[in-house]
Coordinates of C-alpha atoms in Angstrom, one line a residue:
X13 CA 14.5 -41.6 -0.7
X14 CA 16.7 -39.2 -2.7
X15 CA 13.8 -38.4 -4.9
X16 CA 11.6 -37.6 -1.9
X17 CA 14.3 -35.3 -0.5
X18 CA 14.6 -33.4 -3.8
X19 CA 10.8 -33.1 -4.0
X20 CA 10.7 -31.7 -0.4
X21 CA 13.4 -29.2 -1.2
X22 CA 11.5 -28.1 -4.3
X23 CA 8.3 -27.6 -2.3
X24 CA 10.2 -25.6 0.4
X25 CA 11.8 -23.5 -2.3
X26 CA 8.3 -22.8 -3.8
X27 CA 6.9 -21.9 -0.5
X28 CA 9.8 -19.5 0.1
X29 CA 9.0 -17.8 -3.1
X30 CA 5.3 -17.5 -2.3
X31 CA 6.1 -16.1 1.2
X32 CA 8.1 -13.2 -0.1
X33 CA 7.2 -9.7 1.0
X34 CA 9.1 -6.5 1.4
X35 CA 10.3 -5.8 4.9
X36 CA 7.9 -3.5 6.7
X37 CA 9.3 -0.4 8.4
X38 CA 7.8 2.8 9.9
X39 CA 8.2 5.8 7.7
X40 CA 10.8 7.4 9.9
X41 CA 13.0 4.3 9.5
X42 CA 13.1 4.9 5.8
X43 CA 13.7 8.7 6.0
X44 CA 10.1 9.7 5.5
X45 CA 8.0 12.0 7.8
X46 CA 4.9 10.1 8.9
X47 CA 3.3 13.4 10.0
X48 CA 3.5 14.6 6.4
X49 CA 2.1 11.3 5.1
X50 CA -1.1 12.0 7.1
X51 CA -2.0 14.5 4.4
X52 CA -2.2 11.7 1.9
X53 CA -4.6 9.9 4.3
X54 CA -6.8 13.0 4.4
X55 CA -6.8 13.5 0.6
X56 CA -7.9 9.9 0.1
X57 CA -10.5 10.0 2.9
X58 CA -11.9 13.2 1.3
X59 CA -12.2 11.5 -2.1
X60 CA -14.1 8.7 -0.3
X61 CA -16.3 11.1 1.5
X62 CA -17.2 12.9 -1.8
X63 CA -18.0 9.5 -3.4
X64 CA -15.2 9.8 -6.0
X65 CA -13.9 6.4 -4.9
X66 CA -15.3 3.6 -2.7
X67 CA -11.9 3.0 -1.1
X68 CA -8.2 2.7 -1.8
X69 CA -4.8 1.2 -0.8
X70 CA -1.7 3.3 -0.7
X71 CA 1.8 1.8 -0.6
X72 CA 5.1 3.6 -0.5
X73 CA 8.3 1.7 -1.2
X74 CA 11.6 3.3 -0.2
X75 CA 15.0 1.6 -0.6
X76 CA 13.5 -1.8 -1.0
X77 CA 11.3 -1.5 2.1
X78 CA 7.6 -1.0 2.6
X79 CA 7.6 2.3 4.4
X80 CA 3.8 2.9 4.2
X81 CA 0.9 0.6 3.6
X82 CA -2.7 1.6 4.4
X83 CA -6.2 0.7 3.3
X84 CA -9.1 3.1 3.3
X85 CA -12.9 2.9 2.9
X86 CA -14.6 0.0 1.2
X87 CA -13.6 -2.3 -1.7
X88 CA -17.2 -3.0 -2.4
X89 CA -20.3 -0.9 -1.9
X90 CA -22.8 -2.8 -4.0
X91 CA -24.8 -5.0 -3.4
X92 CA -23.4 -4.8 0.1
X93 CA -20.5 -3.0 1.8
X94 CA -17.1 -4.8 2.3
X95 CA -14.1 -3.0 3.9
X96 CA -10.9 -2.4 1.9
X97 CA -7.9 -4.3 3.1
X98 CA -4.2 -4.0 2.2
X99 CA -4.3 -7.5 0.7
X100 CA -7.1 -6.5 -1.7
X101 CA -6.5 -7.5 -5.4
X102 CA -7.3 -4.9 -8.1
X103 CA -8.0 -4.9 -11.8
X104 CA -4.8 -3.1 -12.8
X105 CA -6.3 -2.0 -16.2
X106 CA -3.6 -0.2 -18.3
X107 CA -1.0 -0.6 -15.5
X108 CA -0.8 -4.1 -17.0
X109 CA 1.1 -2.6 -19.9
X110 CA 3.9 -1.4 -17.7
X111 CA 4.2 -4.0 -15.0
X112 CA 3.9 -7.1 -17.2
X113 CA 3.7 -6.7 -21.0
X114 CA 6.6 -4.3 -21.4
X115 CA 8.7 -6.1 -18.8
X116 CA 8.1 -9.4 -20.6
X117 CA 9.1 -7.8 -23.9
X118 CA 12.3 -6.5 -22.4
X119 CA 13.1 -10.0 -21.0
X120 CA 12.9 -11.3 -24.5
X121 CA 15.1 -8.5 -25.8
X122 CA 17.7 -9.3 -23.2
X123 CA 17.6 -13.0 -24.2
X124 CA 18.2 -12.1 -27.8
X125 CA 14.8 -13.4 -29.0
X126 CA 13.4 -10.0 -29.9
X127 CA 15.0 -6.9 -31.2
X128 CA 13.4 -3.5 -30.5
X129 CA 14.1 -2.5 -34.1
X130 CA 12.4 -5.6 -35.5
X131 CA 9.5 -5.0 -37.8
X132 CA 6.2 -5.9 -36.2
X133 CA 5.4 -7.8 -39.4
X134 CA 8.1 -10.3 -38.4
X135 CA 5.8 -11.6 -35.7
X136 CA 2.3 -10.8 -36.9
X137 CA 1.3 -12.2 -40.3
X138 CA -0.2 -9.6 -42.6
X139 CA 0.8 -6.6 -40.4
X140 CA 0.8 -3.5 -42.6
X141 CA 3.4 -0.8 -42.2
X142 CA 2.6 2.9 -42.7
X143 CA 2.5 4.4 -46.2
X144 CA 1.4 7.8 -47.4
X145 CA -1.9 8.4 -49.1
X146 CA -0.2 8.6 -52.5
X147 CA 1.9 5.5 -51.8
X148 CA 5.2 7.3 -52.4
X149 CA 6.4 7.1 -48.8
X150 CA 6.6 4.0 -46.6
X151 CA 7.8 3.5 -43.0
X152 CA 8.3 0.3 -41.1
X153 CA 6.5 0.0 -37.8
X154 CA 8.8 -1.6 -35.3
X155 CA 8.5 -3.3 -31.9
X156 CA 9.9 -0.2 -30.2
X157 CA 7.1 1.9 -31.7
X158 CA 4.5 -0.3 -30.1
X159 CA 6.2 0.1 -26.7
X160 CA 6.4 4.0 -27.0
X161 CA 3.0 4.5 -28.5
X162 CA 4.6 6.0 -31.6
X163 CA 3.4 3.4 -34.1
X164 CA 0.5 5.3 -35.6
X165 CA -2.0 2.6 -34.5
X166 CA -5.4 4.0 -33.4
X167 CA -6.0 4.4 -29.7
X168 CA -8.8 1.8 -29.5
X169 CA -11.3 -0.1 -31.5
X170 CA -15.1 -0.3 -31.4
X171 CA -15.9 -3.5 -29.6
X172 CA -19.5 -3.8 -31.1
X173 CA -18.0 -3.4 -34.6
X174 CA -15.4 -6.1 -33.8
X175 CA -18.0 -8.5 -32.4
X176 CA -20.2 -8.0 -35.5
X177 CA -17.3 -8.6 -37.8
X178 CA -15.4 -11.4 -36.1
X179 CA -17.6 -12.6 -33.2
X180 CA -16.8 -12.3 -29.5
X181 CA -13.8 -14.1 -27.9
X182 CA -11.9 -14.0 -31.1
X183 CA -8.3 -13.0 -30.5
X184 CA -7.4 -13.9 -34.0
X185 CA -10.0 -11.6 -35.4
X186 CA -8.8 -8.7 -33.2
X187 CA -5.3 -9.3 -34.4
X188 CA -6.4 -9.2 -38.0
X189 CA -8.1 -5.9 -37.4
X190 CA -4.9 -4.5 -35.7
X191 CA -2.8 -5.7 -38.6
X192 CA -4.9 -4.1 -41.3
X193 CA -6.6 -1.0 -39.7
X194 CA -5.7 2.5 -41.0
X195 CA -2.5 4.0 -39.5
X196 CA -3.1 7.5 -38.2
X197 CA 0.4 9.0 -38.6
X198 CA 3.9 8.1 -39.7
X199 CA 5.8 6.1 -37.1
X200 CA 8.0 8.0 -34.7
X201 CA 6.6 11.4 -35.7
X202 CA 3.8 11.6 -33.1
X203 CA 2.3 10.0 -30.0
X204 CA -1.0 8.3 -29.6
X205 CA -1.7 6.3 -26.4
X206 CA -3.0 3.1 -27.9
X207 CA -4.3 -0.2 -26.4
X208 CA -3.9 -1.7 -29.8
X209 CA -0.1 -1.2 -29.5
X210 CA 0.1 -3.5 -26.5
X211 CA -2.3 -6.1 -27.8
X212 CA 0.1 -6.3 -30.8
X213 CA 3.0 -6.4 -28.4
X214 CA 1.4 -9.3 -26.6
X215 CA 1.4 -11.2 -29.9
X216 CA 5.1 -10.4 -30.4
X217 CA 5.8 -11.9 -27.0
X218 CA 3.8 -15.0 -27.6
X219 CA 5.3 -15.6 -31.0
X220 CA 8.8 -15.1 -29.8
X221 CA 8.5 -17.2 -26.7
X222 CA 6.1 -19.9 -27.9
X223 CA 4.0 -19.4 -24.7
X224 CA 0.9 -17.4 -23.8
X225 CA 1.4 -14.0 -22.1
X226 CA -0.1 -15.5 -19.0
X227 CA 2.3 -18.4 -18.9
X228 CA 5.4 -16.4 -19.9
X229 CA 4.8 -13.7 -17.3
X230 CA 4.2 -16.3 -14.6
X231 CA 7.4 -18.2 -15.2
X232 CA 9.7 -15.3 -15.9
X233 CA 8.3 -12.4 -13.8
X234 CA 5.7 -13.2 -11.2
X235 CA 7.2 -16.5 -9.9
X236 CA 10.7 -15.0 -9.9
X237 CA 9.7 -12.2 -7.6
X238 CA 7.1 -14.1 -5.6
X239 CA 4.2 -12.1 -6.8
X240 CA 1.8 -14.8 -5.8
X241 CA -1.3 -12.6 -5.8
X242 CA -0.8 -11.4 -9.4
X243 CA -2.4 -13.1 -12.4
X244 CA -4.3 -12.8 -15.7
X245 CA -7.8 -14.2 -15.3
X246 CA -9.3 -15.8 -18.4
X247 CA -13.1 -15.3 -18.8
X248 CA -16.1 -15.9 -21.0
X249 CA -19.8 -15.2 -21.1
X250 CA -22.2 -17.9 -19.8
X251 CA -25.6 -18.7 -21.2
X252 CA -27.2 -16.1 -19.0
X253 CA -24.9 -13.4 -20.3
X254 CA -22.8 -13.2 -17.1
X255 CA -19.0 -13.1 -17.3
X256 CA -17.4 -16.0 -15.5
X257 CA -13.8 -17.1 -15.1
X258 CA -12.6 -20.2 -17.0
X259 CA -9.7 -21.1 -14.7
X260 CA -8.6 -20.5 -11.2
X261 CA -6.4 -17.6 -10.2
X262 CA -2.8 -18.4 -9.2
X263 CA -3.7 -17.5 -5.5
X264 CA -6.7 -19.9 -5.3
X265 CA -4.8 -22.5 -3.3
X266 CA -3.8 -19.8 -0.8
X267 CA -7.4 -18.8 0.0
X268 CA -10.0 -20.5 2.0
X269 CA -13.2 -20.4 0.1
X270 CA -13.8 -18.5 -3.1
X271 CA -10.6 -16.9 -4.5
X272 CA -12.7 -14.0 -5.9
X273 CA -13.2 -12.9 -2.3
X274 CA -9.9 -10.9 -2.3
X275 CA -10.8 -8.9 -5.5
X276 CA -12.1 -5.4 -5.6
X277 CA -15.1 -5.4 -7.9
X278 CA -15.4 -2.9 -10.7
X279 CA -18.4 -1.7 -12.8
X280 CA -22.0 -2.9 -12.8
X281 CA -22.9 -4.2 -16.3
X282 CA -26.2 -3.5 -18.2
X283 CA -27.6 -6.9 -17.0
X284 CA -26.9 -6.1 -13.4
X285 CA -23.7 -8.2 -13.0
X286 CA -20.9 -6.5 -11.1
X287 CA -17.6 -7.5 -12.6
X288 CA -15.3 -9.1 -10.0
X289 CA -12.3 -11.0 -11.4
X290 CA -13.4 -10.4 -15.0
X291 CA -11.4 -7.6 -16.6
X292 CA -13.1 -4.3 -16.9
X293 CA -11.5 -3.3 -20.3
X294 CA -13.9 -4.3 -23.1
X295 CA -11.3 -5.3 -25.7
X296 CA -9.4 -7.4 -23.1
X297 CA -12.6 -9.1 -21.9
X298 CA -14.9 -9.4 -25.0
X299 CA -12.3 -10.1 -27.6
X300 CA -9.2 -11.5 -25.8
X301 CA -11.1 -13.4 -23.2
X302 CA -9.3 -11.9 -20.2
X303 CA -5.7 -12.3 -21.2
X304 CA -4.6 -9.2 -23.0
X305 CA -1.5 -7.1 -23.4
X306 CA -3.3 -3.8 -22.9
X307 CA -5.1 -4.7 -19.6
X308 CA -6.4 -7.7 -17.7
X309 CA -3.7 -8.1 -15.0
X310 CA -4.9 -8.4 -11.4
X311 CA -2.6 -7.6 -8.5
X312 CA -2.2 -6.4 -5.0
X313 CA -0.2 -3.5 -3.5
X314 CA 2.4 -5.8 -1.8
X315 CA 3.0 -7.7 -5.1
X316 CA 3.4 -4.5 -7.0
X317 CA 5.8 -3.3 -4.3
X318 CA 8.0 -6.3 -5.1
X319 CA 8.2 -5.3 -8.7
X320 CA 8.9 -1.7 -7.8
X321 CA 11.7 -2.8 -5.4
X322 CA 13.3 -4.8 -8.2
X323 CA 13.1 -2.0 -10.7
X324 CA 14.5 0.4 -8.1
X325 CA 17.3 -2.1 -7.5
X326 CA 18.5 -2.5 -11.1
X327 CA 16.2 -5.4 -11.9
X328 CA 16.6 -7.7 -8.9
X329 CA 15.2 -8.2 -5.4
X330 CA 16.2 -10.6 -2.7
X331 CA 18.7 -12.3 -5.0
X332 CA 16.1 -12.9 -7.8
X333 CA 16.6 -11.1 -11.1
X334 CA 14.1 -10.2 -13.7
X335 CA 16.1 -7.7 -15.8
X336 CA 19.6 -6.5 -16.0
X337 CA 20.5 -3.0 -14.7
X338 CA 20.9 -1.9 -18.3
X339 CA 17.5 -3.3 -19.2
X340 CA 15.9 -1.3 -16.4
X341 CA 17.7 1.9 -17.4
X342 CA 16.5 1.4 -21.0
X343 CA 12.9 0.8 -19.8
X344 CA 12.8 4.1 -17.9
X345 CA 14.6 6.2 -20.6
X346 CA 12.9 7.8 -23.6
X347 CA 14.5 6.3 -26.8
X348 CA 16.4 8.9 -28.9
X349 CA 14.2 8.2 -31.9
X350 CA 11.2 9.6 -30.0
X351 CA 13.0 11.8 -27.6
X352 CA 10.3 14.6 -27.8
X353 CA 7.3 12.3 -27.3
X354 CA 7.7 11.6 -23.6
X355 CA 7.2 7.8 -23.5
X356 CA 9.7 5.2 -22.4
X357 CA 9.7 1.5 -23.3
X358 CA 6.5 0.8 -21.4
X359 CA 6.2 3.7 -19.0
X360 CA 5.4 7.4 -19.1
X361 CA 7.8 10.3 -18.2
X362 CA 6.3 13.5 -19.4
X363 CA 3.2 13.2 -21.5
X364 CA -0.2 14.6 -20.6
X365 CA -0.9 11.1 -19.1
X366 CA 1.9 11.5 -16.5
X367 CA 0.0 13.7 -14.0
X368 CA 0.3 10.9 -11.5
X369 CA 4.0 11.9 -11.2
X370 CA 2.9 15.0 -9.3
X371 CA 4.8 18.3 -9.3
X372 CA 7.7 17.5 -6.9
X373 CA 9.4 14.4 -8.1
X374 CA 12.3 14.8 -10.5
X375 CA 12.6 14.6 -14.3
X376 CA 13.6 10.9 -14.2
X377 CA 10.3 9.8 -12.6
X378 CA 8.3 7.3 -14.6
X379 CA 4.8 6.1 -14.0
X380 CA 1.7 4.4 -15.4
X381 CA -2.0 4.7 -14.7
X382 CA -5.0 2.4 -15.2
X383 CA -8.5 3.3 -16.1
X384 CA -10.1 1.5 -13.2
X385 CA -8.2 3.9 -10.8
X386 CA -4.8 2.4 -10.4
X387 CA -1.4 4.0 -10.6
X388 CA 2.4 3.3 -10.1
X389 CA 5.0 6.1 -9.8
X390 CA 8.7 5.4 -9.5
X391 CA 11.3 8.0 -8.8
X392 CA 14.9 6.7 -9.3
X393 CA 16.5 9.7 -7.7
X394 CA 14.9 9.2 -4.3
X395 CA 14.7 5.4 -4.8
X396 CA 11.0 5.6 -3.9
X397 CA 7.7 4.3 -5.4
X398 CA 4.1 5.4 -4.9
X399 CA 1.4 2.8 -5.5
X400 CA -2.1 4.1 -5.3
X401 CA -4.9 1.5 -6.0
X402 CA -8.6 2.3 -6.3
X403 CA -11.6 0.9 -8.0
X404 CA -13.1 4.2 -8.9
X405 CA -15.4 2.6 -11.6
X406 CA -17.3 0.7 -8.9
X407 CA -20.2 0.5 -8.9
X408 CA -20.5 3.0 -11.8
X409 CA -18.0 4.7 -14.0
X410 CA -18.8 8.3 -13.1
X411 CA -15.6 9.7 -11.5
X412 CA -11.9 10.4 -12.0
X413 CA -8.9 10.0 -9.8
X414 CA -6.5 12.2 -11.9
X415 CA -6.5 14.9 -9.3
X416 CA -6.2 12.5 -6.4
X417 CA -3.1 10.8 -7.9
X418 CA -1.3 14.2 -8.2
X419 CA -2.2 15.1 -4.6
X420 CA -1.0 11.9 -3.2
X421 CA 2.3 11.9 -5.1
X422 CA 3.0 15.5 -4.0
X423 CA 2.4 14.6 -0.3
X424 CA 4.6 11.5 -0.5
X425 CA 7.4 13.5 -2.3
X426 CA 7.2 16.2 0.4
X427 CA 7.6 13.5 3.1
X428 CA 11.2 12.9 2.0
X429 CA 13.0 15.2 4.4
X430 CA 16.6 14.5 3.4
X431 CA 17.5 14.0 7.1
X432 CA 19.6 10.9 8.0
X433 CA 17.5 8.0 9.0
X434 CA 19.0 8.1 12.5
X435 CA 17.7 11.6 13.0
X436 CA 14.3 10.7 11.6
X437 CA 14.0 7.6 13.8
X438 CA 15.1 8.6 17.4
X439 CA 13.2 5.9 19.2
X440 CA 13.7 2.2 19.9
X441 CA 13.3 -0.5 17.2
X442 CA 10.3 -1.8 19.2
X443 CA 8.6 1.6 19.0
X444 CA 8.7 1.5 15.2
X445 CA 7.6 -2.2 15.1
X446 CA 4.5 -1.1 17.1
X447 CA 3.9 1.8 14.8
X448 CA 3.8 -0.7 11.8
X449 CA 1.5 -3.0 13.8
X450 CA -0.9 -0.1 14.4
X451 CA -0.9 0.7 10.7
X452 CA -1.9 -3.0 10.0
X453 CA -4.8 -2.8 12.5
X454 CA -8.1 -1.2 11.7
X455 CA -7.9 2.6 12.0
X456 CA -9.0 4.3 15.2
X457 CA -12.6 5.5 14.9
X458 CA -14.9 8.1 16.6
X459 CA -16.4 5.3 18.7
X460 CA -13.0 4.2 20.1
X461 CA -11.5 4.5 23.6
X462 CA -7.8 4.8 23.2
X463 CA -5.4 3.5 25.9
X464 CA -2.3 5.5 25.3
X465 CA 1.0 5.1 27.1
X466 CA 4.1 3.0 27.6
X467 CA 4.9 -0.6 28.6
X468 CA 2.3 -0.5 31.4
X469 CA -0.4 0.1 28.8
X470 CA 1.0 -2.2 26.1
X471 CA 1.4 -5.1 28.6
X472 CA -2.3 -4.7 29.5
X473 CA -3.0 -6.5 26.2
X474 CA -6.7 -6.6 25.4
X475 CA -8.1 -3.6 27.2
X476 CA -11.5 -4.2 25.7
X477 CA -11.7 -7.4 27.6
X478 CA -10.2 -5.9 30.8
X479 CA -12.7 -3.0 30.8
X480 CA -15.6 -5.2 29.6
X481 CA -16.3 -2.6 26.9
X482 CA -16.2 -2.7 23.1
X483 CA -14.1 -0.3 21.0
X484 CA -11.2 -0.1 23.3
X485 CA -7.8 -0.1 21.5
X486 CA -4.4 -0.5 23.0
X487 CA -1.9 2.1 21.8
X488 CA 0.8 1.5 24.4
X489 CA 4.5 1.0 23.4
X490 CA 7.1 -0.5 25.7
X491 CA 9.8 2.0 26.5
X492 CA 7.8 4.9 25.2
X493 CA 8.2 8.4 26.7
X494 CA 6.3 11.6 26.5
X495 CA 7.8 12.9 23.2
X496 CA 7.3 9.5 21.7
X497 CA 3.6 9.7 22.4
X498 CA 3.5 13.3 21.1
X499 CA 5.2 12.2 17.9
X500 CA 2.6 9.5 17.1
X501 CA -0.5 11.4 17.9
X502 CA -1.1 11.9 14.2
X503 CA -2.0 8.2 14.0
X504 CA -4.8 8.7 16.5
X505 CA -6.2 12.3 16.5
X506 CA -7.4 12.6 12.9
X507 CA -10.1 10.0 13.8
X508 CA -11.4 12.1 16.7
X509 CA -11.7 9.2 19.1
X510 CA -14.4 9.2 21.8
X511 CA -12.0 9.0 24.7
X512 CA -8.3 8.9 25.4
X513 CA -6.8 7.5 28.7
X514 CA -3.2 8.8 28.9
X515 CA -0.5 7.5 31.2
X516 CA 3.1 8.5 30.4
X517 CA 6.2 9.8 32.2
X518 CA 7.9 7.0 34.1
X519 CA 10.5 6.4 31.3
X520 CA 11.1 10.2 31.2
X521 CA 11.9 9.9 34.8
X522 CA 14.6 7.4 34.1
X523 CA 16.2 9.9 31.6
X524 CA 17.0 12.2 34.6
X525 CA 14.4 14.8 33.7
X526 CA 13.0 17.0 36.5
X527 CA 9.4 16.7 37.6
X528 CA 8.7 20.1 36.0
X529 CA 10.2 19.0 32.6
X530 CA 8.2 15.8 32.6
X531 CA 5.0 17.6 33.4
X532 CA 5.6 20.1 30.7
X533 CA 6.1 17.4 28.1
X534 CA 2.8 15.7 29.1
X535 CA 1.2 19.1 28.9
X536 CA 2.4 19.4 25.3
X537 CA 0.5 16.1 24.6
X538 CA -2.6 17.4 26.3
X539 CA -2.5 20.7 24.4
X540 CA -2.2 19.0 21.1
X541 CA -5.1 16.6 21.8
X542 CA -7.2 19.6 22.8
X543 CA -6.3 21.4 19.7
X544 CA -6.6 18.6 17.1
X545 CA -9.4 16.6 18.6
X546 CA -11.4 18.9 20.8
X547 CA -14.4 16.6 21.1
X548 CA -12.3 13.8 22.6
X549 CA -12.9 13.3 26.3
X550 CA -9.3 13.2 27.7
X551 CA -8.5 11.4 30.9
X552 CA -5.0 12.1 32.4
X553 CA -4.0 9.2 34.6
X554 CA -1.5 9.6 37.4
X555 CA 1.8 7.8 37.2
X556 CA 2.0 4.6 39.2
X557 CA 4.6 4.0 42.0
X558 CA 7.4 1.6 41.6
X559 CA 9.5 -0.5 43.9
X560 CA 13.3 0.1 44.0
X561 CA 13.9 -3.0 46.2
X562 CA 13.7 -5.2 43.1
X563 CA 17.0 -3.5 41.9
X564 CA 15.9 -4.1 38.3
X565 CA 15.8 -0.5 37.0
X566 CA 18.9 1.2 38.2
X567 CA 18.1 4.5 36.5
X568 CA 15.0 4.9 38.8
X569 CA 17.0 4.4 42.0
X570 CA 16.3 7.2 44.5
X571 CA 13.3 8.5 42.5
X572 CA 10.3 6.9 44.2
X573 CA 9.3 10.1 45.9
X574 CA 9.4 12.1 42.6
X575 CA 6.4 10.2 41.3
X576 CA 4.1 12.0 43.8
X577 CA 5.6 15.3 42.8
X578 CA 5.0 14.6 39.1
X579 CA 1.4 13.6 39.8
X580 CA 0.7 16.8 41.7
X581 CA 1.9 18.7 38.5
X582 CA -0.2 16.4 36.2
X583 CA -3.3 17.1 38.2
X584 CA -2.8 20.8 37.6
X585 CA -2.2 20.2 33.9
X586 CA -5.5 18.3 33.7
X587 CA -7.3 21.2 35.5
X588 CA -5.8 23.9 33.2
X589 CA -7.0 22.0 30.1
X590 CA -10.4 20.8 31.4
X591 CA -9.3 17.2 31.3
X592 CA -10.4 14.5 33.8
X593 CA -7.6 13.6 36.2
X594 CA -7.6 10.0 37.5
X595 CA -5.5 9.5 40.6
X596 CA -4.5 5.8 40.6
X597 CA -1.5 6.4 42.8
X598 CA -3.1 5.8 46.2
X599 CA -4.5 2.5 44.9
X600 CA -1.0 1.1 44.3
X601 CA 1.0 2.5 47.2
X602 CA 2.0 1.0 50.5
X603 CA 0.1 2.6 53.3
X604 CA 1.7 5.9 54.1
X605 CA 4.5 5.4 51.6
X606 CA 5.5 5.8 48.0
X607 CA 6.3 2.2 47.1
X608 CA 4.5 -0.3 44.8
X609 CA 3.7 -3.4 46.9
X610 CA 5.5 -6.6 45.7
X611 CA 2.1 -8.4 45.4
X612 CA 1.1 -6.1 42.5
X613 CA 4.3 -6.3 40.4
X614 CA 6.5 -8.7 38.4
X615 CA 9.7 -6.7 38.6
X616 CA 9.2 -3.6 40.7
X617 CA 7.8 -1.5 37.8
X618 CA 5.4 -3.6 35.7
X619 CA 2.1 -4.9 37.0
X620 CA 1.0 -8.5 37.4
X621 CA -2.6 -9.6 36.8
X622 CA -3.7 -8.5 40.2
X623 CA -2.3 -5.0 39.5
X624 CA -4.2 -4.8 36.2
X625 CA -7.4 -6.0 37.9
X626 CA -7.2 -3.0 40.3
X627 CA -6.4 -0.6 37.4
X628 CA -9.2 -1.8 35.2
X629 CA -11.7 -1.6 38.1
X630 CA -10.7 2.0 38.8
X631 CA -11.2 3.0 35.1
X632 CA -14.6 1.4 34.6
X633 CA -16.5 4.2 36.2
X634 CA -15.0 6.7 33.7
X635 CA -16.2 4.7 30.7

């Protein structure tokens, strides 16, 4: 019995790790301006429209919270289209160096198993140090030199040459080449971004730990943080020349059907195969069989966000530690021996490869990019990370995302207002929960009819079913007021929806505003819709009456008659701006009075099903 209990506890603990995600908040709750972040949406959507990328996922992590998470476009365009989702898993390419290989190396440094000053030859048999052409000068190549790309190793190696010499899927042959190939410069005197450095570092990790890079990273990094959609995916070529995986991904048990279905494919191969779960980088795929220190990690935005949160928090998140605060500081600092070269122990600060940092983040910002179109930017000063994931090599390697990365980083940096969170988030907690929920839903499109308002709208639930019409989306928020609607129009108007049905103002009435003040606030909404989405057919709905006799909403006492006054003003607003005015008020009033009949309401303000039936019937003729 005791053994069963221990096993159950272990399983529950494992499930708890797998279930980890950063808490989601609306941008304003993290001190970011969501209206500014819309410019990042536009930059990404323009890149999609110009066929630079098929799609993307953008995540912004602030103070250990996910402040922005959106998917754009498609993750696959060939041989069929498949929409991008925020849970899509990407081939991280060279981001693997920063988010896994270098972190694993630092874990071993902290455990006293590796020394940054150790000669690489200590771990790789036959590894040659640098010596001058005349043989008079010699310099030892050290582990730190691999991590900072200052070793003198060449940037890459010809895969056809390696296959001819050693045969494919020959990690030992590749390591022999790296150990003996010509060094291009004296260590620590220059910088050359090199995949060979990190393949050598992989070997250091495996020799020091006695485990494969895949196993060590899983046990000491991914499992610790709960990065359950992150893994190295071993592969080989089958008899038909197609690349296939030789073991399941870590997330396979969490997916119904084929675990490859979550992955964004990359490039079409000469034989017509489109890689999907088989690493794009040729050295990693052809020679190292899919587990390689320079590339080959697959991950999702939410998993990477966990790593960023840990690095922003001195090496731990949610009580689970991967590195010490000193280890994290060392990783994001340029070692004094190569202070002029711009690379940290695994990341980039200020080399020509650091354009993803943008122009607005501070000098302490560090980042890494991946050839497939991925990037991670971390700014310690603002405690913020920008994760931009694309598969720009799909279906063909014809474009670049260098400019897009810079644009997105600049927009995100500019969204940091410096205002207190309380000033940036003036509405209710439910308001921001709904904003996050809207961001998780599919975006509003040109074909959509938007139901926009407060609790009366939100409580209507599935308006598409009520109105018996496709493409109707509910954008109501309980407790919302006119300025709350105004402040979230940027989530709706860029898509230029077909129609908007607006009802707002009763909560403003409870705030003791005059009828004129309420009408003016609604007119601000109308003016903005007309300006930013002129093709949208706007329908301004009258306010509904309420019933004071329920004594439920004390701040509305004595204000029943004001609803009719406000509606008269709203009708004039609609006429001034050429919007359709829908007068629902008479349908919900007692005969000759201003009161909502008890048979239509649950509490004197909100409608019951009979009330919604009347409302929906009235709207159908405007669809």
